[in-house]
Coordinates of C-alpha atoms and ligand atoms in Angstrom, one line a residue:
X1 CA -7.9 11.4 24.7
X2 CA -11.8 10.7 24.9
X3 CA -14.0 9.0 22.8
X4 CA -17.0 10.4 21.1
X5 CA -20.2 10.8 23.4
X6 CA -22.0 8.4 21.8
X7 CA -19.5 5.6 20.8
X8 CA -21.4 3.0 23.4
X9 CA -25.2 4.0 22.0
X10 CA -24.9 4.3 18.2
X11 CA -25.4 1.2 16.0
X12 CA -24.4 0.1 12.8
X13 CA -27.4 0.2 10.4
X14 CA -27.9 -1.6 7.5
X15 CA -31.0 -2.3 5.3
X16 CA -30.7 -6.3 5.4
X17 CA -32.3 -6.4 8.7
X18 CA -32.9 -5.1 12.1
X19 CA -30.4 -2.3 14.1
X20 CA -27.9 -3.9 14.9
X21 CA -27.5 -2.9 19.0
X22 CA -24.3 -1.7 20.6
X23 CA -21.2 0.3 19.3
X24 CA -20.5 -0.8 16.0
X25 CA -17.0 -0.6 14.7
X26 CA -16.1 -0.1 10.5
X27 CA -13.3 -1.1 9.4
X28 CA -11.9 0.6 6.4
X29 CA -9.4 -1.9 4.5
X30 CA -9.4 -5.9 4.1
X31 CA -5.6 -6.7 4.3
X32 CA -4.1 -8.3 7.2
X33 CA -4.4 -4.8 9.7
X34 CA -8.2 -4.4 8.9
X35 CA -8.9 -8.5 9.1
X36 CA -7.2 -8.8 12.5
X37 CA -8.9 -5.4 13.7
X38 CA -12.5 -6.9 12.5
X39 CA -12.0 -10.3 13.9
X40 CA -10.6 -8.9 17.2
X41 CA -13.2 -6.6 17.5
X42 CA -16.0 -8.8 16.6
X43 CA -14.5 -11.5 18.9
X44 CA -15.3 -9.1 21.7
X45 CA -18.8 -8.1 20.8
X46 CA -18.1 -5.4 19.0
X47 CA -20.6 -5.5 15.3
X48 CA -18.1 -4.7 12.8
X49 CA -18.7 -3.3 9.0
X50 CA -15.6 -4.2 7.3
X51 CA -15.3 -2.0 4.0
X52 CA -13.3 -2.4 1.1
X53 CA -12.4 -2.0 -2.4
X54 CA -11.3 -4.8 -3.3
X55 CA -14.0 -7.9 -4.7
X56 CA -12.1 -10.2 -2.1
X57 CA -10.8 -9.6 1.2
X58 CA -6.7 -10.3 1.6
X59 CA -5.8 -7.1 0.7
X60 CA -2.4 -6.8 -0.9
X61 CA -0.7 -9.5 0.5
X62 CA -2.8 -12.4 0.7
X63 CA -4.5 -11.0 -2.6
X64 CA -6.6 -13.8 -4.3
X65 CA -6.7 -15.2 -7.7
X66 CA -10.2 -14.3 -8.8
X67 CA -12.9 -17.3 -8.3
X68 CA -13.8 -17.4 -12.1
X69 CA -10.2 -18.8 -12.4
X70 CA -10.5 -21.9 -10.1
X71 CA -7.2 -22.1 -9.1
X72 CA -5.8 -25.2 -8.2
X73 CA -2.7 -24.7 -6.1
X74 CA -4.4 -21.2 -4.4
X75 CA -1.4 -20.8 -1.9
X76 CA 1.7 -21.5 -4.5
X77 CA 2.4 -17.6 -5.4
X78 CA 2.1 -17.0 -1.3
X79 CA 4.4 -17.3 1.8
X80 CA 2.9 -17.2 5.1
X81 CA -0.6 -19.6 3.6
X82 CA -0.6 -20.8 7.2
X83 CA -1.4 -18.0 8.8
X84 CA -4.0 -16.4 5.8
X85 CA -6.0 -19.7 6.4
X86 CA -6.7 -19.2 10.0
X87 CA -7.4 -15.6 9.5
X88 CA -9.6 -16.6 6.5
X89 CA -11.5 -19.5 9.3
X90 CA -12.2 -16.7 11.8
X91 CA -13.3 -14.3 9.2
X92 CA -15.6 -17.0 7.9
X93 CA -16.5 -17.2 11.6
X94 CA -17.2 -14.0 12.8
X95 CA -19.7 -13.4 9.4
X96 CA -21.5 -16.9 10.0
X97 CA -22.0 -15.6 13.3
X98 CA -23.7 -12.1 12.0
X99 CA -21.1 -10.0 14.0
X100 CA -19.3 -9.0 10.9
X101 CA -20.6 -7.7 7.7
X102 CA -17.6 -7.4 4.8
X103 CA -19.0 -4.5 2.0
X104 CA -16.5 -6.2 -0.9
X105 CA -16.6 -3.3 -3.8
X106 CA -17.3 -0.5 -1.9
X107 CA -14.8 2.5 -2.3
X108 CA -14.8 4.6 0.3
X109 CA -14.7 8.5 -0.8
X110 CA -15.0 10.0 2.5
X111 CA -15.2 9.3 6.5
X112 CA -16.8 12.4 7.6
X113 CA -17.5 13.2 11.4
X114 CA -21.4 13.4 12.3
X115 CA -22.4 15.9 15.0
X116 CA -22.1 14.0 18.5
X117 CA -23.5 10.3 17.0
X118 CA -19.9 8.8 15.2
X119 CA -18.9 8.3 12.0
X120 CA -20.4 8.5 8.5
X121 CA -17.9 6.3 6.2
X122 CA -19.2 7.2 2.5
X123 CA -18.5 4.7 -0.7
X124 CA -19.0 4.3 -3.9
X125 CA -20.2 1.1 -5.0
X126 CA -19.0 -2.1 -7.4
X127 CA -17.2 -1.4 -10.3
X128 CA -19.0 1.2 -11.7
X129 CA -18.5 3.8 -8.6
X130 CA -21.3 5.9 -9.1
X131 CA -24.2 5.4 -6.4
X132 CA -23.0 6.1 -3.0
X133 CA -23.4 4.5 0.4
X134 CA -23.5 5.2 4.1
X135 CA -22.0 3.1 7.0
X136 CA -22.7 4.7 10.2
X137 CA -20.9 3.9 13.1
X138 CA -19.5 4.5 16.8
X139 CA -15.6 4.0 15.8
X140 CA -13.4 3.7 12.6
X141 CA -10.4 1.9 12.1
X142 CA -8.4 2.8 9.3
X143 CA -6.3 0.3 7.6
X144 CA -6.0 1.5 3.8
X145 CA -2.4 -0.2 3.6
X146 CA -0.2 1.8 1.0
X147 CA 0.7 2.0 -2.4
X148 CA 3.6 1.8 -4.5
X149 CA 6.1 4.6 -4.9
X150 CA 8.2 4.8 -8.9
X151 CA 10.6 7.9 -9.1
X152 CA 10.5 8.4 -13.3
X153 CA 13.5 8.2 -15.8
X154 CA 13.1 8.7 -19.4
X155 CA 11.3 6.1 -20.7
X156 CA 9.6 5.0 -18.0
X157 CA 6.2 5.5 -19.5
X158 CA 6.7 3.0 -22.4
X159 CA 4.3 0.2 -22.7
X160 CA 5.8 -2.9 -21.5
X161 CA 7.3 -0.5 -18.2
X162 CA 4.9 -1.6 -15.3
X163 CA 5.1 -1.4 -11.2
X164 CA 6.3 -4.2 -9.8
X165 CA 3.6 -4.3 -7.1
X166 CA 1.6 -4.6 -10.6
X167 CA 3.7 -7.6 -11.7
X168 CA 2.9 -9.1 -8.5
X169 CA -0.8 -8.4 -8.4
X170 CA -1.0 -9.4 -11.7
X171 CA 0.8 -13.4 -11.0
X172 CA -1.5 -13.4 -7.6
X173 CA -4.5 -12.1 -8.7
X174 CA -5.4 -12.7 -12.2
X175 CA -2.2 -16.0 -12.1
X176 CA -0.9 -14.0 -15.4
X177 CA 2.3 -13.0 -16.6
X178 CA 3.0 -9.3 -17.7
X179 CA 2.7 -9.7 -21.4
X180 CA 6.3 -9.9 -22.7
X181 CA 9.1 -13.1 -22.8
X182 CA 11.7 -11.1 -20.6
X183 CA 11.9 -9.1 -17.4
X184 CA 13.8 -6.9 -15.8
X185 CA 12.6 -6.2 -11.7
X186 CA 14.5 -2.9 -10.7
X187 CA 14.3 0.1 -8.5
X188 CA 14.8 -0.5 -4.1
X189 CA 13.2 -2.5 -1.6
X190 CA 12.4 -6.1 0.0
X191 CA 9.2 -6.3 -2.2
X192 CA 11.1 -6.9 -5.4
X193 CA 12.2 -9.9 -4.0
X194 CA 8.8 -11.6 -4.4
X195 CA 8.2 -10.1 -7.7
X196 CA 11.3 -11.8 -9.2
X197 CA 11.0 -14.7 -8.0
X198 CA 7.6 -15.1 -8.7
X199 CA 7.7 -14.3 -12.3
X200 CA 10.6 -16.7 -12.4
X201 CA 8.5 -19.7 -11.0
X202 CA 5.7 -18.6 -12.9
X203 CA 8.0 -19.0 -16.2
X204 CA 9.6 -15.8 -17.4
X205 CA 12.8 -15.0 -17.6
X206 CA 13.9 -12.6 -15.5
X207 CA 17.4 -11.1 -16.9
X208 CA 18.1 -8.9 -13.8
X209 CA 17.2 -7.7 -10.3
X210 CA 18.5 -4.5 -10.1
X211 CA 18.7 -2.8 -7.1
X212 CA 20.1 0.3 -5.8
X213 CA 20.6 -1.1 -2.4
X214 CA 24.6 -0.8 -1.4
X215 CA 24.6 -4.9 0.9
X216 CA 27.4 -2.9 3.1
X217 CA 24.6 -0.1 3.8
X218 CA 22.4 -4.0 5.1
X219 CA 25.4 -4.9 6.9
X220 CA 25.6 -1.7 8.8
X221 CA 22.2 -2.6 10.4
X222 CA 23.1 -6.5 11.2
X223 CA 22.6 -5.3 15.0
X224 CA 19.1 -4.7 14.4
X225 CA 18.1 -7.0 11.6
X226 CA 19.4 -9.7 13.6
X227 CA 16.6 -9.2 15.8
X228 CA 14.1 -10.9 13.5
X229 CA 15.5 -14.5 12.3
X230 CA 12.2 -15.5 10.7
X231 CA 12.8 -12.1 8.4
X232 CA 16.5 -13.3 7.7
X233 CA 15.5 -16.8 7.0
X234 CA 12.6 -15.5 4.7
X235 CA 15.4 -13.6 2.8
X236 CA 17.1 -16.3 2.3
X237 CA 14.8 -18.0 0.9
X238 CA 14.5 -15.7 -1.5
X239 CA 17.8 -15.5 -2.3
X240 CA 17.9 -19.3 -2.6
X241 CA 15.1 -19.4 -5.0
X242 CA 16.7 -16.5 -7.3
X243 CA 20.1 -18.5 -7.3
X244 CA 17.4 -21.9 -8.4
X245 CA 15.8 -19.3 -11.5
X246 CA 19.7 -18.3 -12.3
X247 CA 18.5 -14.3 -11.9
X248 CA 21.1 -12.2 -11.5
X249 CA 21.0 -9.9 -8.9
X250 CA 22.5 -6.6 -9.7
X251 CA 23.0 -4.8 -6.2
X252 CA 24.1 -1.2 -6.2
X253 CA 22.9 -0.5 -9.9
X254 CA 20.4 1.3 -11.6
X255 CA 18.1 1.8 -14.7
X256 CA 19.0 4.9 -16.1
X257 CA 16.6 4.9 -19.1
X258 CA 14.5 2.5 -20.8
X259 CA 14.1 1.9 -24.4
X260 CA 12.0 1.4 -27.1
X261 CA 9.9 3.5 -30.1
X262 CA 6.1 1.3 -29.5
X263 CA 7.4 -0.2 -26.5
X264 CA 9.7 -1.4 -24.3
X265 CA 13.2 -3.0 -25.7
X266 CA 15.6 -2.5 -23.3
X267 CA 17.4 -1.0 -20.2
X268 CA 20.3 0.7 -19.7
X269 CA 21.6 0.3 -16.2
X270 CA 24.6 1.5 -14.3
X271 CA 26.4 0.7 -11.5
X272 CA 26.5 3.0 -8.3
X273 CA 29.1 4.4 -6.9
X274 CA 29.2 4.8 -2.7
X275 CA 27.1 8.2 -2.5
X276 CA 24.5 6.3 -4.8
X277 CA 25.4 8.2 -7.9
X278 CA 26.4 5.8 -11.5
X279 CA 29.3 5.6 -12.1
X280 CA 30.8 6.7 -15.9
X281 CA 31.8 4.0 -18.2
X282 CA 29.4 1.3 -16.7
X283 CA 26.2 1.4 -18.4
X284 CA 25.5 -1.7 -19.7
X285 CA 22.4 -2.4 -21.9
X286 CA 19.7 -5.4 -20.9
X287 CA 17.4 -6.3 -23.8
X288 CA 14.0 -6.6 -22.4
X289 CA 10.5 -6.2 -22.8
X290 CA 8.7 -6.1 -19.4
X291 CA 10.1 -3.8 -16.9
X292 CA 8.9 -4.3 -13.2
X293 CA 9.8 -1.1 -11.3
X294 CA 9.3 0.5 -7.9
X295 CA 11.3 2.3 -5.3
X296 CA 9.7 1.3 -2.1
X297 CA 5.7 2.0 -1.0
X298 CA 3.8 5.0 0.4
X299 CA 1.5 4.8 3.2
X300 CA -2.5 5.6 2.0
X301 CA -3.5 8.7 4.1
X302 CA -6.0 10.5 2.3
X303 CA -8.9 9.4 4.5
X304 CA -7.0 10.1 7.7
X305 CA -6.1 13.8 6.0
X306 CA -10.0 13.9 5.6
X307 CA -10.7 13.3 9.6
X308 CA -8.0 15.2 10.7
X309 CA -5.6 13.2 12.0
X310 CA -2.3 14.2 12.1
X311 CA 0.6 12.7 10.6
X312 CA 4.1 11.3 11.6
X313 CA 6.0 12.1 8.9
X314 CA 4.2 10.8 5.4
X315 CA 2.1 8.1 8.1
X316 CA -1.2 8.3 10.1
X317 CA 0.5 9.4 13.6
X318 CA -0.8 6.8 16.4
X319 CA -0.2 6.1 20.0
X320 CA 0.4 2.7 21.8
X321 CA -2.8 1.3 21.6
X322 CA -3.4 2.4 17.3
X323 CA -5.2 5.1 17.9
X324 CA -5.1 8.7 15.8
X325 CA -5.5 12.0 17.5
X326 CA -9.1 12.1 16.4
X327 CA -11.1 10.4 18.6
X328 CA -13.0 7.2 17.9
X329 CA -10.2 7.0 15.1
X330 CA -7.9 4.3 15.2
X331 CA -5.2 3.0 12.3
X332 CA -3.2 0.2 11.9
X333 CA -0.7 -1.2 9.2
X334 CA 0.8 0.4 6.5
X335 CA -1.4 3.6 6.8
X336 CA 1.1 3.5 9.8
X337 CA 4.4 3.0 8.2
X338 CA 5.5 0.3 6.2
X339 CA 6.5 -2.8 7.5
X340 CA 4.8 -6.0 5.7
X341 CA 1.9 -8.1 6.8
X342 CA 3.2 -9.3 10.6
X343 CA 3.4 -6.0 11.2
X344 CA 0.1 -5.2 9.7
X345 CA -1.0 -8.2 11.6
X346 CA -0.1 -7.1 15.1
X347 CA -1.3 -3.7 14.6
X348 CA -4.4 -4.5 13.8
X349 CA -4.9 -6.8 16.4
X350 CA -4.5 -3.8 19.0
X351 CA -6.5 -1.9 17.2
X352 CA -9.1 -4.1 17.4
X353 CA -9.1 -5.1 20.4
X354 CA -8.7 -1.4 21.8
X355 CA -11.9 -0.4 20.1
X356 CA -13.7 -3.4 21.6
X357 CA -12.8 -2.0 24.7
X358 CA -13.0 2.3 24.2
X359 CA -16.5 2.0 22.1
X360 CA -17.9 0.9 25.4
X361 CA -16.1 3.3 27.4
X362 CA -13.8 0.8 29.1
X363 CA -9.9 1.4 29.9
X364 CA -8.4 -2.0 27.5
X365 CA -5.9 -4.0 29.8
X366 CA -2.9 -3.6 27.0
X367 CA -1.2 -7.0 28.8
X368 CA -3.7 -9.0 27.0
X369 CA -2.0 -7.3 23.7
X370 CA 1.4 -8.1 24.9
X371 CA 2.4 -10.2 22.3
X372 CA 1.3 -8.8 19.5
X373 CA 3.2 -5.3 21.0
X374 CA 6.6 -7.1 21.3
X375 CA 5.8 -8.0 18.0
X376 CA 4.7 -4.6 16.8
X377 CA 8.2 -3.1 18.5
X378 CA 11.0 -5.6 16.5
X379 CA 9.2 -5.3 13.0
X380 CA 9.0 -1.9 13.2
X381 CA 12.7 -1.5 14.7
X382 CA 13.6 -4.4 11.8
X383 CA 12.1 -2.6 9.3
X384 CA 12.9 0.9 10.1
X385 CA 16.7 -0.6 10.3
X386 CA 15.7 -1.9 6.6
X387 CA 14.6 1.6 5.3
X388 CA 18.2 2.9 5.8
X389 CA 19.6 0.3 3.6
X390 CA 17.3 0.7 0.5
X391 CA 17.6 4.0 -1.0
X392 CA 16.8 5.5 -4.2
X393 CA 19.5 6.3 -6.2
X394 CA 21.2 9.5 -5.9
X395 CA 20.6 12.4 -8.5
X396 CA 17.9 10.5 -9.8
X397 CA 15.9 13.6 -10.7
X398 CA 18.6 16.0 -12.2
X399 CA 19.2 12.8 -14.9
X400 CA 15.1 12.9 -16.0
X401 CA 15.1 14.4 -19.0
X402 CA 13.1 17.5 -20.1
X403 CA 10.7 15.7 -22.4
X404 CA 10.3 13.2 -19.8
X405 CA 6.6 12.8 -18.4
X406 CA 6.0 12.8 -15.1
X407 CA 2.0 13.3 -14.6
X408 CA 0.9 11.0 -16.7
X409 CA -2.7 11.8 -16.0
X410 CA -2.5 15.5 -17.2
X411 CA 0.9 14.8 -19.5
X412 CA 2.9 17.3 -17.7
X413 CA 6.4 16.9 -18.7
X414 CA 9.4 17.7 -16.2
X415 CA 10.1 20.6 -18.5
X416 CA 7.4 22.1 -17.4
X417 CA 7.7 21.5 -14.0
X418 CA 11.4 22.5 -14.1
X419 CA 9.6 25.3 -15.3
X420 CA 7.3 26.4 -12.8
X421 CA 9.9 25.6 -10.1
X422 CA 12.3 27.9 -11.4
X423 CA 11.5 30.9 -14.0
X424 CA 8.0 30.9 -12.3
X425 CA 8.7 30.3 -8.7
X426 CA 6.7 27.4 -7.5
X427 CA 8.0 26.6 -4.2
X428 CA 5.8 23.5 -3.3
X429 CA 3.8 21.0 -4.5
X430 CA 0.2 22.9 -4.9
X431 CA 1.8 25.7 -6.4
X432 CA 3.6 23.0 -8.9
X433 CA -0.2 21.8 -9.5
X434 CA -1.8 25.0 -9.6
X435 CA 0.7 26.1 -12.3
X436 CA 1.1 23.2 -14.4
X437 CA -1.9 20.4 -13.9
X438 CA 0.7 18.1 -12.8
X439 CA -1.3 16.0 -10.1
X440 CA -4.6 16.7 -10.9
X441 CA -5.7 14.2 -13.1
X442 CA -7.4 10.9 -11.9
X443 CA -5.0 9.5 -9.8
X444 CA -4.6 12.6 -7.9
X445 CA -1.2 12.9 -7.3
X446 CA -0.5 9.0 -6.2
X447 CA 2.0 8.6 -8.6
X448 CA 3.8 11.2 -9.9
X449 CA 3.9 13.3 -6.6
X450 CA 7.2 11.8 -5.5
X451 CA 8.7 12.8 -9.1
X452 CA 7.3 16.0 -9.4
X453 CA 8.8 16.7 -6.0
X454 CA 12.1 15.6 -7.0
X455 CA 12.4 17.2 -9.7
X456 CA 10.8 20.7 -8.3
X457 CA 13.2 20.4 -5.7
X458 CA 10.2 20.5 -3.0
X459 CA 8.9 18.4 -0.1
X460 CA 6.2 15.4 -1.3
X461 CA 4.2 17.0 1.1
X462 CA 0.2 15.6 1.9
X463 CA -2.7 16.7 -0.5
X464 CA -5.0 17.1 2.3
X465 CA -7.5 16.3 0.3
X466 CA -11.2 16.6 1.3
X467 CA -12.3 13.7 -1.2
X468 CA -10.2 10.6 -1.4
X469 CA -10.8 9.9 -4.6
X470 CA -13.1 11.4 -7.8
X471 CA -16.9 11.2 -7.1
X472 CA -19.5 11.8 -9.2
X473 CA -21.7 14.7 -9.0
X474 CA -24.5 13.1 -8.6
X475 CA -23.3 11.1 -5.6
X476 CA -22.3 14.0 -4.0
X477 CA -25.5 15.6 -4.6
X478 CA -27.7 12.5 -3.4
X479 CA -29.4 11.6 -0.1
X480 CA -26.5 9.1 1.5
X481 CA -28.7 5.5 1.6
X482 CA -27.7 2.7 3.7
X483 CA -25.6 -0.4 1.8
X484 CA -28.1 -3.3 0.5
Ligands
LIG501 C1 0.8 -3.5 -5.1 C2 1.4 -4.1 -3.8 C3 1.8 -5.4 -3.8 C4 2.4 -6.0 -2.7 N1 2.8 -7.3 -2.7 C5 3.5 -7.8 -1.7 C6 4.0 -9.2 -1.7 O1 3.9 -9.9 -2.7 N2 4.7 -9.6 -0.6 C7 4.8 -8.8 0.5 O2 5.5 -9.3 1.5 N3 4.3 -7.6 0.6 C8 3.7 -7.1 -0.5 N4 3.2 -5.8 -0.4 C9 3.2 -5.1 0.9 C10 1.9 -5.5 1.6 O3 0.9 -4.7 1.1 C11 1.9 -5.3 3.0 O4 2.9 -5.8 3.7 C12 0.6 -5.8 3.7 O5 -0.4 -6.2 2.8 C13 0.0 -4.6 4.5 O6 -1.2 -4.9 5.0 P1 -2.3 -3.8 5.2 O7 -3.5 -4.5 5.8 O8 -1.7 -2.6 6.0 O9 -2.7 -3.2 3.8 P2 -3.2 -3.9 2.4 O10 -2.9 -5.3 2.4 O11 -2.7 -3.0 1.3 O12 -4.8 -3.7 2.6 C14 -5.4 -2.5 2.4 C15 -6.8 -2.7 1.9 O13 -7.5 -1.5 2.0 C16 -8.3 -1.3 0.9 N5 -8.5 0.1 0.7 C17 -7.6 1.1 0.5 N6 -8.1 2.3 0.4 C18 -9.5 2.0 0.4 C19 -10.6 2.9 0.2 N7 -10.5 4.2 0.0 N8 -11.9 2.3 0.2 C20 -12.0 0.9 0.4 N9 -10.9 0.1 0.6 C21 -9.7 0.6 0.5 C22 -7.5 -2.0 -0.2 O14 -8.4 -2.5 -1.2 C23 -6.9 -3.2 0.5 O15 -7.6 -4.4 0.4 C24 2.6 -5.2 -1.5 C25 2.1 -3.9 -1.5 C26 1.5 -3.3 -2.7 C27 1.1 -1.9 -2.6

């Protein structure tokens, strides 16, 4: 793999003051992989953009409340303050020192390869998103994170049914509860685990944790989850503080439909039976009137698609030291693979300092990454062993419901994609879209793709799509200027 010709001349430019002189690394992405890339980086000379979306950095994890709110007890809605507060310090540190510029509120459309001289990383700016800016540089590190994954039933677009990576961003970054008196948290993975205990401690009640997770399925993998005790003792925390909130954890169950006419009343769940289907006779019905749902997360990919790199399954493929098959492109955390913020941590870190090392054409000695590779290794063997205990339910998309709406951009129903996949002969997700809208609409895809699939009985393959996310005409059409 060799880097781009010019990865040790071309500078990052910006309009606040002079060239800046050496390679200069972006950094796509705030959370924990694209802080500990920046700070890595920049720790070894490297000038670093960091770009991101969001108005703070943290990204998901360490997402924080928004100033205007003055919170007092910052850190209570978090685990793992600790280690936010020293990667906040050398943040801090790196921009006092002028080697790293953060670009909060910019939303990057496009990172688009420039003939021999780098990388062109294009966003749209503040709130607004409709003047565009440039960020040149030598090398890109992508660390986009992911985003959550809901597999429909009927009902699930009634108000009062929300994500639960919502709910949590929601308590974290605005400290506000969903409106509603009771929850229900429901669907598969570690992350509702936070979400119900955190609306719990933040003073809702929370009438179920339902999960379609079979323990035994956990069990199976003790050999591997073992390896992690911080991981086991963090669960049991959790399960501690669930037990403190009296939640009841319903394990191996499942919402089969939500109800309600204006909005959300109730649930009716089910419990599994061992291939994952519900079992007759058990529905029971949970009156309720927030409902906190996902099914796991999805890596972001769309700028990687962009660039070219290829994938490993529905992740940004990389090799030992982060980077992608495109070179001067590296990725790190959950654009990855899933696997939490220590994982996102340690990635980034390698990224990081494997950039330092490449934009100036030097071989990186990977021994001073050691640690953060053993790291890298258990998490992702832990959480890979975790993947294979939560699973969605099975047959959840023969029991959605022909009236059902799955693209809720373009208010395609899974009729109609039933539809398309069968009398019409839609074998795959474009041809799905191209027939039926479902997908096209403002989200592009993010959502509903993983229903759609389902129900069309076809892979949730990548969109490959050439714009990561809707630009305006006129930012498309416009000379690219430098950020201010
Ligand atoms: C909604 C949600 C809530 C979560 N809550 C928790 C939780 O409470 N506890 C827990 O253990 N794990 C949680 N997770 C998982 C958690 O995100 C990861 O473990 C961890 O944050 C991954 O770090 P990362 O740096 O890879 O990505 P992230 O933390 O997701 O950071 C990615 C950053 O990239 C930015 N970005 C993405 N695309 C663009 C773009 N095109 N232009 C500019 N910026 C962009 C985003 O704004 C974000 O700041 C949550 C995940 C999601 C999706």
């Amino acid at each position: 793999m060799t880097e781009p010709a010019s990865a040790t001349t071309a500078s990052a430019t910006t309009a606040s003051g002079p060239a800046a002189s050496g390679p200069a690394l972006a950094v796509i992405g705030a959370g924990p992989a694209g802080l500990a890339a920046a700070v890595a980086a920049a720790a070894r000379g490297l000038r670093v953009v960091l770009v991101d979306s969001a108005a703070d950095a943290g990204g998901q994890f360490y997402r924080q409340p928004a100033a205007a709110l003055d919170a007092r007890r910052p850190w209570a809605l978090h685990h793992q303050w600790r280690a936010w507060e020293r990667l906040r310090a050398a943040l801090t540190a790196q921009i006092t020192a002028g080697r790293i510029r953060h670009l909060a509120d910019h939303h990057v459309w496009c990172v688009e390869r420039e003939s021999g001289s780098g990388f062109a990383v294009h966003a749209l700016l503040g709130p607004e998103q409709r003047d565009s800016v440039a960020v040149r540089a030598a090398g890109v590190v992508l660390a986009t994170g992911g985003y959550e994954k809901v597999l429909p039933f009927p009902g699930w677009t009634l108000p009062g049914v929300i994500t639960a990576g919502g709910a949590q961003a929601m308590l974290k970054g605005s400290l506000a509860l969903p409106p509603g008196r009771t929850a229900v948290v429901a669907g598969t993975g570690p992350l509702l685990l936070p979400v119900a205990t955190g609306l719990a401690a933040a003073g809702a009640r929370v009438a179920a944790l339902v999960d379609s997770v079979d323990p035994r399925a956990l069990l199976r993998q003790a050999g591997a989850l073992a390896g992690q005790p911080a991981k086991l003792v963090e669960g049991a925390g959790f399960a501690a503080r669930l037990a403190f909130h009296r939640v009841p954890v319903m394990a191996r169950h499942t919402v089969l439909r939500a109800h309600g006419e204006e909005r959300l009343t109730a649930v009716t769940v089910a419990a599994l039976d061992a291939g994952g289907r519900p079992v007759s006779g058990t529905e029971r019905r949970l009156a309720c009137d927030t409902l906190a749902v996902g099914h796991g997360l999805l890596p972001h990919t769309d700028l990687a698609e962009g660039l070219g790199c290829g994938p490993d399954g529905p992740a940004v493929r990389v090799d030992d030291e982060q980077r992608t098959d495109v070179p001067g492109v590296w990725a790190a955390g959950e654009a990855t693979g899933i696997g939490g913020a220590a994982l996102a941590l340690a990635e980034g870190h390698i990224a990081g300092r494997s950039a330092a090392a490449r934009l100036r054409g030097d071989v990186p000695d990977a021994r001073g990454w050691s640690a953060a590779a053993r790291s890298r290794s258990r998490l992702r063997e832990f959480f890979a062993a975790l993947d294979a205990g939560y699973v969605p339910p099975g047959g959840w998309a023969e029991r959605i419901t022909d009236d059902t709406v799955l693209c809720r951009c373009e208010e395609v129903t899974a009729g109609a994609v039933r539809e398309a996949a069968g009398p019409l002969g839609a074998g795959d997700l474009r041809t799905v879209k191209l027939l039926t809208r479902a997908g096209m609409g403002w989200c592009q895809g993010r959502m509903c793709a993983p229903g759609v699939a389902g129900v069309a009985g076809c892979g949730a393959t990548p969109g490959r799509r050439l714009l990561a996310r809707p630009v305006p005409l006129g930012a498309l059409a416009a000379e690219p200027t430098e950020p201010q």
